[in-house]
PDB file of C-alpha atoms in Angstrom:
ATOM      1  CA  ARG Q 161      89.809 112.022  73.833  1.00  0.00           C
ATOM      2  CA  LYS Q 162      90.837 110.731  77.328  1.00  0.00           C
ATOM      3  CA  GLU Q 163      91.528 106.460  75.757  1.00  0.00           C
ATOM      4  CA  VAL Q 164      88.931 105.245  77.516  1.00  0.00           C
ATOM      5  CA  GLU Q 165      85.396 107.108  78.083  1.00  0.00           C
ATOM      6  CA  GLN Q 166      82.458 106.484  80.309  1.00  0.00           C
ATOM      7  CA  ASP Q 167      78.611 108.105  80.259  1.00  0.00           C
ATOM      8  CA  PRO Q 168      79.221 108.942  84.320  1.00  0.00           C
ATOM      9  CA  GLY Q 169      75.733 108.453  84.561  1.00  0.00           C
ATOM     10  CA  PRO Q 170      73.384 107.878  87.255  1.00  0.00           C
ATOM     11  CA  PHE Q 171      71.227 105.377  85.636  1.00  0.00           C
ATOM     12  CA  ASN Q 172      68.032 105.582  87.757  1.00  0.00           C
ATOM     13  CA  VAL Q 173      66.323 102.437  86.986  1.00  0.00           C
ATOM     14  CA  PRO Q 174      63.477 100.735  89.010  1.00  0.00           C
ATOM     15  CA  GLU Q 175      64.230  97.519  90.372  1.00  0.00           C
ATOM     16  CA  GLY Q 176      63.347  94.591  87.528  1.00  0.00           C
ATOM     17  CA  ALA Q 177      64.144  96.242  84.489  1.00  0.00           C
ATOM     18  CA  THR Q 178      67.307  95.462  81.844  1.00  0.00           C
ATOM     19  CA  VAL Q 179      70.201  98.720  81.929  1.00  0.00           C
ATOM     20  CA  ALA Q 180      72.640  98.574  79.343  1.00  0.00           C
ATOM     21  CA  PHE Q 181      75.982 101.002  79.256  1.00  0.00           C
ATOM     22  CA  ASN Q 182      78.777 101.609  77.818  1.00  0.00           C
ATOM     23  CA  CYS Q 183      82.099 102.343  77.315  1.00  0.00           C
ATOM     24  CA  THR Q 184      84.575 103.774  74.438  1.00  0.00           C
ATOM     25  CA  TYR Q 185      88.295 102.748  74.134  1.00  0.00           C
ATOM     26  CA  SER Q 186      90.620 105.527  71.650  1.00  0.00           C
ATOM     27  CA  ASN Q 187      93.399 103.309  70.755  1.00  0.00           C
ATOM     28  CA  SER Q 188      92.765 100.343  68.473  1.00  0.00           C
ATOM     29  CA  ALA Q 189      95.589  98.140  69.651  1.00  0.00           C
ATOM     30  CA  SER Q 190      94.154  97.637  72.536  1.00  0.00           C
ATOM     31  CA  GLN Q 191      94.276  94.131  73.289  1.00  0.00           C
ATOM     32  CA  SER Q 192      91.764  93.072  76.872  1.00  0.00           C
ATOM     33  CA  PHE Q 193      89.112  94.366  78.424  1.00  0.00           C
ATOM     34  CA  PHE Q 194      87.422  93.942  81.461  1.00  0.00           C
ATOM     35  CA  TRP Q 195      84.247  95.274  84.013  1.00  0.00           C
ATOM     36  CA  TYR Q 196      84.844  96.258  87.198  1.00  0.00           C
ATOM     37  CA  ARG Q 197      82.197  97.073  90.658  1.00  0.00           C
ATOM     38  CA  GLN Q 198      83.004  99.331  92.734  1.00  0.00           C
ATOM     39  CA  ASP Q 199      80.416  99.522  95.627  1.00  0.00           C
ATOM     40  CA  CYS Q 200      80.490 103.101  97.425  1.00  0.00           C
ATOM     41  CA  ARG Q 201      83.049 103.198  99.835  1.00  0.00           C
ATOM     42  CA  LYS Q 202      84.877 100.149  98.142  1.00  0.00           C
ATOM     43  CA  GLU Q 203      87.856  98.923  96.437  1.00  0.00           C
ATOM     44  CA  PRO Q 204      86.855  97.786  92.728  1.00  0.00           C
ATOM     45  CA  LYS Q 205      86.302  93.669  92.725  1.00  0.00           C
ATOM     46  CA  LEU Q 206      85.922  92.622  88.778  1.00  0.00           C
ATOM     47  CA  LEU Q 207      83.248  91.932  87.187  1.00  0.00           C
ATOM     48  CA  MET Q 208      83.974  90.149  84.315  1.00  0.00           C
ATOM     49  CA  SER Q 209      86.228  89.728  81.687  1.00  0.00           C
ATOM     50  CA  VAL Q 210      85.287  90.978  78.063  1.00  0.00           C
ATOM     51  CA  TYR Q 211      85.217  88.570  75.190  1.00  0.00           C
ATOM     52  CA  SER Q 212      85.342  89.305  71.519  1.00  0.00           C
ATOM     53  CA  SER Q 213      82.481  86.718  70.727  1.00  0.00           C
ATOM     54  CA  GLY Q 214      80.443  87.947  73.708  1.00  0.00           C
ATOM     55  CA  ASN Q 215      79.985  87.038  77.185  1.00  0.00           C
ATOM     56  CA  GLU Q 216      77.086  86.301  79.897  1.00  0.00           C
ATOM     57  CA  ASP Q 217      77.579  85.632  83.177  1.00  0.00           C
ATOM     58  CA  GLY Q 218      73.604  84.665  85.374  1.00  0.00           C
ATOM     59  CA  ARG Q 219      71.963  88.522  84.563  1.00  0.00           C
ATOM     60  CA  PHE Q 220      75.093  89.639  82.956  1.00  0.00           C
ATOM     61  CA  THR Q 221      75.822  89.452  79.217  1.00  0.00           C
ATOM     62  CA  ALA Q 222      79.690  91.718  78.485  1.00  0.00           C
ATOM     63  CA  GLN Q 223      79.399  91.947  74.695  1.00  0.00           C
ATOM     64  CA  LEU Q 224      83.477  93.901  72.770  1.00  0.00           C
ATOM     65  CA  ASN Q 225      83.066  95.661  69.646  1.00  0.00           C
ATOM     66  CA  ARG Q 226      85.836  96.028  68.121  1.00  0.00           C
ATOM     67  CA  ALA Q 227      85.024  98.072  65.088  1.00  0.00           C
ATOM     68  CA  SER Q 228      83.478 100.969  66.463  1.00  0.00           C
ATOM     69  CA  GLN Q 229      85.263 100.150  69.560  1.00  0.00           C
ATOM     70  CA  TYR Q 230      83.480  99.373  72.357  1.00  0.00           C
ATOM     71  CA  ILE Q 231      82.184  97.389  75.014  1.00  0.00           C
ATOM     72  CA  SER Q 232      79.054  97.381  76.143  1.00  0.00           C
ATOM     73  CA  LEU Q 233      77.604  95.610  79.856  1.00  0.00           C
ATOM     74  CA  LEU Q 234      73.798  94.524  80.099  1.00  0.00           C
ATOM     75  CA  ILE Q 235      72.046  93.558  83.022  1.00  0.00           C
ATOM     76  CA  ARG Q 236      68.987  92.235  83.194  1.00  0.00           C
ATOM     77  CA  ASP Q 237      66.355  91.865  86.307  1.00  0.00           C
ATOM     78  CA  SER Q 238      67.825  94.363  87.748  1.00  0.00           C
ATOM     79  CA  LYS Q 239      68.278  94.136  91.853  1.00  0.00           C
ATOM     80  CA  LEU Q 240      68.564  97.042  94.324  1.00  0.00           C
ATOM     81  CA  SER Q 241      72.148  95.193  94.830  1.00  0.00           C
ATOM     82  CA  ASP Q 242      73.997  95.874  91.419  1.00  0.00           C
ATOM     83  CA  SER Q 243      73.654  99.524  92.800  1.00  0.00           C
ATOM     84  CA  ALA Q 244      77.453 100.562  92.084  1.00  0.00           C
ATOM     85  CA  THR Q 245      79.703 102.393  90.003  1.00  0.00           C
ATOM     86  CA  TYR Q 246      81.442 100.510  86.557  1.00  0.00           C
ATOM     87  CA  LEU Q 247      84.458 100.746  85.482  1.00  0.00           C
ATOM     88  CA  CYS Q 248      85.617  99.851  82.041  1.00  0.00           C
ATOM     89  CA  VAL Q 249      88.975  98.975  82.144  1.00  0.00           C
ATOM     90  CA  VAL Q 250      91.130  98.517  78.801  1.00  0.00           C
ATOM     91  CA  ASN Q 251      94.652  96.623  78.740  1.00  0.00           C
ATOM     92  CA  ARG Q 252      96.727  97.931  76.239  1.00  0.00           C
ATOM     93  CA  ASP Q 253     100.311  96.920  76.058  1.00  0.00           C
ATOM     94  CA  ASP Q 254     101.012  95.402  79.509  1.00  0.00           C
ATOM     95  CA  LYS Q 255      99.322  98.691  80.026  1.00  0.00           C
ATOM     96  CA  ILE Q 256      95.808  99.148  82.146  1.00  0.00           C
ATOM     97  CA  ILE Q 257      93.454 101.614  81.737  1.00  0.00           C
ATOM     98  CA  PHE Q 258      90.503 101.946  84.270  1.00  0.00           C
ATOM     99  CA  GLY Q 259      87.164 104.390  83.160  1.00  0.00           C
ATOM    100  CA  LYS Q 260      86.065 106.699  85.291  1.00  0.00           C
ATOM    101  CA  GLY Q 261      82.728 104.972  85.843  1.00  0.00           C
ATOM    102  CA  THR Q 262      79.379 104.984  85.363  1.00  0.00           C
ATOM    103  CA  ARG Q 263      77.124 104.997  88.155  1.00  0.00           C
ATOM    104  CA  LEU Q 264      74.208 102.557  88.507  1.00  0.00           C
ATOM    105  CA  HIS Q 265      71.289 103.562  90.751  1.00  0.00           C
ATOM    106  CA  ILE Q 266      68.202 100.765  91.497  1.00  0.00           C
ATOM    107  CA  LEU Q 267      65.412 102.353  92.538  1.00  0.00           C
ATOM    108  CA  PRO Q 268      63.360  99.613  94.647  1.00  0.00           C
TER     109      PRO Q 268
ATOM    110  CA  ASN I 175      93.651  84.154 102.865  1.00  0.00           C
ATOM    111  CA  ALA I 176      93.604  88.107 103.150  1.00  0.00           C
ATOM    112  CA  GLY I 177      94.289  89.100  99.967  1.00  0.00           C
ATOM    113  CA  VAL I 178      95.486  92.314  99.676  1.00  0.00           C
ATOM    114  CA  THR I 179      95.493  94.374 103.220  1.00  0.00           C
ATOM    115  CA  GLN I 180      96.323  98.468 103.624  1.00  0.00           C
ATOM    116  CA  THR I 181      98.146 100.145 106.546  1.00  0.00           C
ATOM    117  CA  PRO I 182      96.796 102.248 107.679  1.00  0.00           C
ATOM    118  CA  LYS I 183      92.498 102.779 106.676  1.00  0.00           C
ATOM    119  CA  PHE I 184      92.562 106.456 108.175  1.00  0.00           C
ATOM    120  CA  ARG I 185      94.626 109.604 108.218  1.00  0.00           C
ATOM    121  CA  VAL I 186      95.004 113.886 108.820  1.00  0.00           C
ATOM    122  CA  LEU I 187      98.478 115.065 107.645  1.00  0.00           C
ATOM    123  CA  LYS I 188      99.714 118.940 108.251  1.00  0.00           C
ATOM    124  CA  THR I 189     101.271 119.577 104.821  1.00  0.00           C
ATOM    125  CA  GLY I 190     104.602 118.842 104.797  1.00  0.00           C
ATOM    126  CA  GLN I 191     104.944 115.392 107.298  1.00  0.00           C
ATOM    127  CA  SER I 192     105.589 112.789 105.522  1.00  0.00           C
ATOM    128  CA  MET I 193     104.088 109.219 106.005  1.00  0.00           C
ATOM    129  CA  THR I 194     104.330 105.822 104.145  1.00  0.00           C
ATOM    130  CA  LEU I 195     101.039 103.448 103.445  1.00  0.00           C
ATOM    131  CA  LEU I 196     101.599 100.128 103.713  1.00  0.00           C
ATOM    132  CA  CYS I 197     100.292  97.365 101.077  1.00  0.00           C
ATOM    133  CA  ALA I 198     101.138  93.369 101.387  1.00  0.00           C
ATOM    134  CA  GLN I 199      99.193  90.346 100.004  1.00  0.00           C
ATOM    135  CA  ASP I 200      99.847  86.492 100.241  1.00  0.00           C
ATOM    136  CA  MET I 201      98.462  85.297  96.760  1.00  0.00           C
ATOM    137  CA  ASN I 202     102.635  85.576  95.929  1.00  0.00           C
ATOM    138  CA  HIS I 203     101.744  87.771  93.329  1.00  0.00           C
ATOM    139  CA  GLU I 204     104.600  89.294  91.369  1.00  0.00           C
ATOM    140  CA  TYR I 205     102.645  92.857  90.293  1.00  0.00           C
ATOM    141  CA  MET I 206     101.769  95.009  92.704  1.00  0.00           C
ATOM    142  CA  TYR I 207     100.418  98.698  91.914  1.00  0.00           C
ATOM    143  CA  TRP I 208      99.304 102.130  93.667  1.00  0.00           C
ATOM    144  CA  TYR I 209      96.114 104.352  92.477  1.00  0.00           C
ATOM    145  CA  ARG I 210      94.730 107.541  93.841  1.00  0.00           C
ATOM    146  CA  GLN I 211      91.010 107.824  93.225  1.00  0.00           C
ATOM    147  CA  ASP I 212      89.648 111.351  93.010  1.00  0.00           C
ATOM    148  CA  PRO I 213      85.952 112.358  92.685  1.00  0.00           C
ATOM    149  CA  GLY I 214      85.429 112.566  89.043  1.00  0.00           C
ATOM    150  CA  MET I 215      89.132 112.004  88.379  1.00  0.00           C
ATOM    151  CA  GLY I 216      89.067 107.383  87.949  1.00  0.00           C
ATOM    152  CA  LEU I 217      91.724 105.371  88.873  1.00  0.00           C
ATOM    153  CA  ARG I 218      95.315 107.031  88.316  1.00  0.00           C
ATOM    154  CA  LEU I 219      98.442 104.167  88.472  1.00  0.00           C
ATOM    155  CA  ILE I 220     100.608 106.220  90.702  1.00  0.00           C
ATOM    156  CA  HIS I 221     103.636 103.564  90.617  1.00  0.00           C
ATOM    157  CA  TYR I 222     103.633  99.940  90.074  1.00  0.00           C
ATOM    158  CA  SER I 223     105.702  97.187  90.616  1.00  0.00           C
ATOM    159  CA  VAL I 224     106.847  93.619  88.177  1.00  0.00           C
ATOM    160  CA  GLY I 225     108.649  91.463  91.051  1.00  0.00           C
ATOM    161  CA  GLU I 226     110.995  92.005  94.267  1.00  0.00           C
ATOM    162  CA  GLY I 227     113.151  94.944  93.941  1.00  0.00           C
ATOM    163  CA  THR I 228     111.697  96.516  90.734  1.00  0.00           C
ATOM    164  CA  THR I 229     109.702 100.099  90.979  1.00  0.00           C
ATOM    165  CA  ALA I 230     108.352 101.591  87.913  1.00  0.00           C
ATOM    166  CA  LYS I 231     106.609 105.418  87.372  1.00  0.00           C
ATOM    167  CA  GLY I 232     103.255 105.150  86.470  1.00  0.00           C
ATOM    168  CA  GLU I 233     100.874 108.446  85.101  1.00  0.00           C
ATOM    169  CA  VAL I 234     100.682 110.656  88.292  1.00  0.00           C
ATOM    170  CA  PRO I 235     104.586 109.993  90.382  1.00  0.00           C
ATOM    171  CA  ASP I 236     105.497 113.229  91.604  1.00  0.00           C
ATOM    172  CA  GLY I 237     105.359 113.383  94.876  1.00  0.00           C
ATOM    173  CA  TYR I 238     105.455 109.974  95.716  1.00  0.00           C
ATOM    174  CA  ASN I 239     108.282 107.261  96.523  1.00  0.00           C
ATOM    175  CA  VAL I 240     108.097 103.570  96.393  1.00  0.00           C
ATOM    176  CA  SER I 241     109.918 100.458  97.238  1.00  0.00           C
ATOM    177  CA  ARG I 242     109.347  96.223  96.748  1.00  0.00           C
ATOM    178  CA  LEU I 243     111.950  95.661  99.230  1.00  0.00           C
ATOM    179  CA  LYS I 244     109.700  91.836 100.203  1.00  0.00           C
ATOM    180  CA  LYS I 245     107.619  90.066  97.696  1.00  0.00           C
ATOM    181  CA  GLN I 246     104.388  90.630  99.130  1.00  0.00           C
ATOM    182  CA  ASN I 247     105.162  94.220 100.331  1.00  0.00           C
ATOM    183  CA  PHE I 248     105.389  97.817  98.625  1.00  0.00           C
ATOM    184  CA  LEU I 249     104.961 100.707 100.212  1.00  0.00           C
ATOM    185  CA  LEU I 250     104.214 104.264  99.529  1.00  0.00           C
ATOM    186  CA  GLY I 251     105.662 107.276 100.564  1.00  0.00           C
ATOM    187  CA  LEU I 252     104.636 110.363 100.818  1.00  0.00           C
ATOM    188  CA  GLU I 253     107.775 112.926 101.965  1.00  0.00           C
ATOM    189  CA  SER I 254     106.246 116.168 101.874  1.00  0.00           C
ATOM    190  CA  ALA I 255     102.502 115.778 101.545  1.00  0.00           C
ATOM    191  CA  ALA I 256     100.463 118.431  99.704  1.00  0.00           C
ATOM    192  CA  PRO I 257      96.952 118.929 100.425  1.00  0.00           C
ATOM    193  CA  SER I 258      97.052 117.937  96.212  1.00  0.00           C
ATOM    194  CA  GLN I 259      97.527 114.359  97.837  1.00  0.00           C
ATOM    195  CA  THR I 260      94.215 114.484  99.966  1.00  0.00           C
ATOM    196  CA  SER I 261      92.955 111.104  98.582  1.00  0.00           C
ATOM    197  CA  VAL I 262      91.976 107.409  98.360  1.00  0.00           C
ATOM    198  CA  TYR I 263      94.595 104.998  97.583  1.00  0.00           C
ATOM    199  CA  PHE I 264      94.182 102.070  96.619  1.00  0.00           C
ATOM    200  CA  CYS I 265      97.294  98.923  96.429  1.00  0.00           C
ATOM    201  CA  ALA I 266      96.610  96.206  93.712  1.00  0.00           C
ATOM    202  CA  SER I 267      98.176  92.837  93.281  1.00  0.00           C
ATOM    203  CA  SER I 268      98.068  90.365  89.525  1.00  0.00           C
ATOM    204  CA  SER I 269      99.853  87.340  89.291  1.00  0.00           C
ATOM    205  CA  SER I 270     100.809  88.102  86.167  1.00  0.00           C
ATOM    206  CA  LEU I 271     101.050  91.658  83.160  1.00  0.00           C
ATOM    207  CA  SER I 272      99.070  88.668  81.180  1.00  0.00           C
ATOM    208  CA  ARG I 273      95.994  89.398  78.342  1.00  0.00           C
ATOM    209  CA  SER I 274      93.891  87.694  80.847  1.00  0.00           C
ATOM    210  CA  TYR I 275      94.417  89.022  84.245  1.00  0.00           C
ATOM    211  CA  GLU I 276      92.651  89.709  87.599  1.00  0.00           C
ATOM    212  CA  GLN I 277      93.498  93.021  89.973  1.00  0.00           C
ATOM    213  CA  TYR I 278      92.964  92.166  93.179  1.00  0.00           C
ATOM    214  CA  PHE I 279      92.212  95.411  95.603  1.00  0.00           C
ATOM    215  CA  GLY I 280      92.736  96.856  98.683  1.00  0.00           C
ATOM    216  CA  PRO I 281      90.566  98.222 101.226  1.00  0.00           C
ATOM    217  CA  GLY I 282      91.857 102.017 100.322  1.00  0.00           C
ATOM    218  CA  THR I 283      93.351 104.630 102.524  1.00  0.00           C
ATOM    219  CA  ARG I 284      91.663 107.754 103.312  1.00  0.00           C
ATOM    220  CA  LEU I 285      94.218 110.401 103.152  1.00  0.00           C
ATOM    221  CA  THR I 286      93.695 114.362 104.120  1.00  0.00           C
ATOM    222  CA  VAL I 287      95.711 116.626 103.784  1.00  0.00           C
ATOM    223  CA  THR I 288      95.143 119.900 106.156  1.00  0.00           C
TER     224      THR I 288
END
């Protein structure tokens, strides 16, 4: 089983809709969690960290469920500019593991 | 600040040729990384460095060498390129390996080995 798993998508979502996707991790010793965004043919960039209590940044909400070992990303009122690949990143013992990413297409 | 820069942006090599990819960062970061990204494989760590003069192997180090002679630069070398090394190579840097850190990526180098 891979240490970090994501549904590759693509998720095709109409503009203005809400979309959510999850990322599961296999090692319960994982310590910190992040979502990165990668636009087509560009470098990954940090979108947000994920805290146990959940955190929100504008239209984006990230949640961590340690019991079930997954993190989630919710995007409300989606915009065309949200189209990208979203990478789940897990930190364990100073080792960084990237998920393969979930592709999101926002449709006009 | 330029952040993280990579040279070159594109390169085509023939099998057996050698080349060096240069990564430079101007954020005074201690930690630097080289990744490769292939379709369906995600980002895979090749080598990393926790400070000037130090390097360590990542997940897929075979066929690559690295050097960190200056804090701001991290070089990735391919001694004898193979078609399997066709990929997009990203360099990244971070200020620490602590729990809450952010990796800053360069724009990538697209390498094709024929």
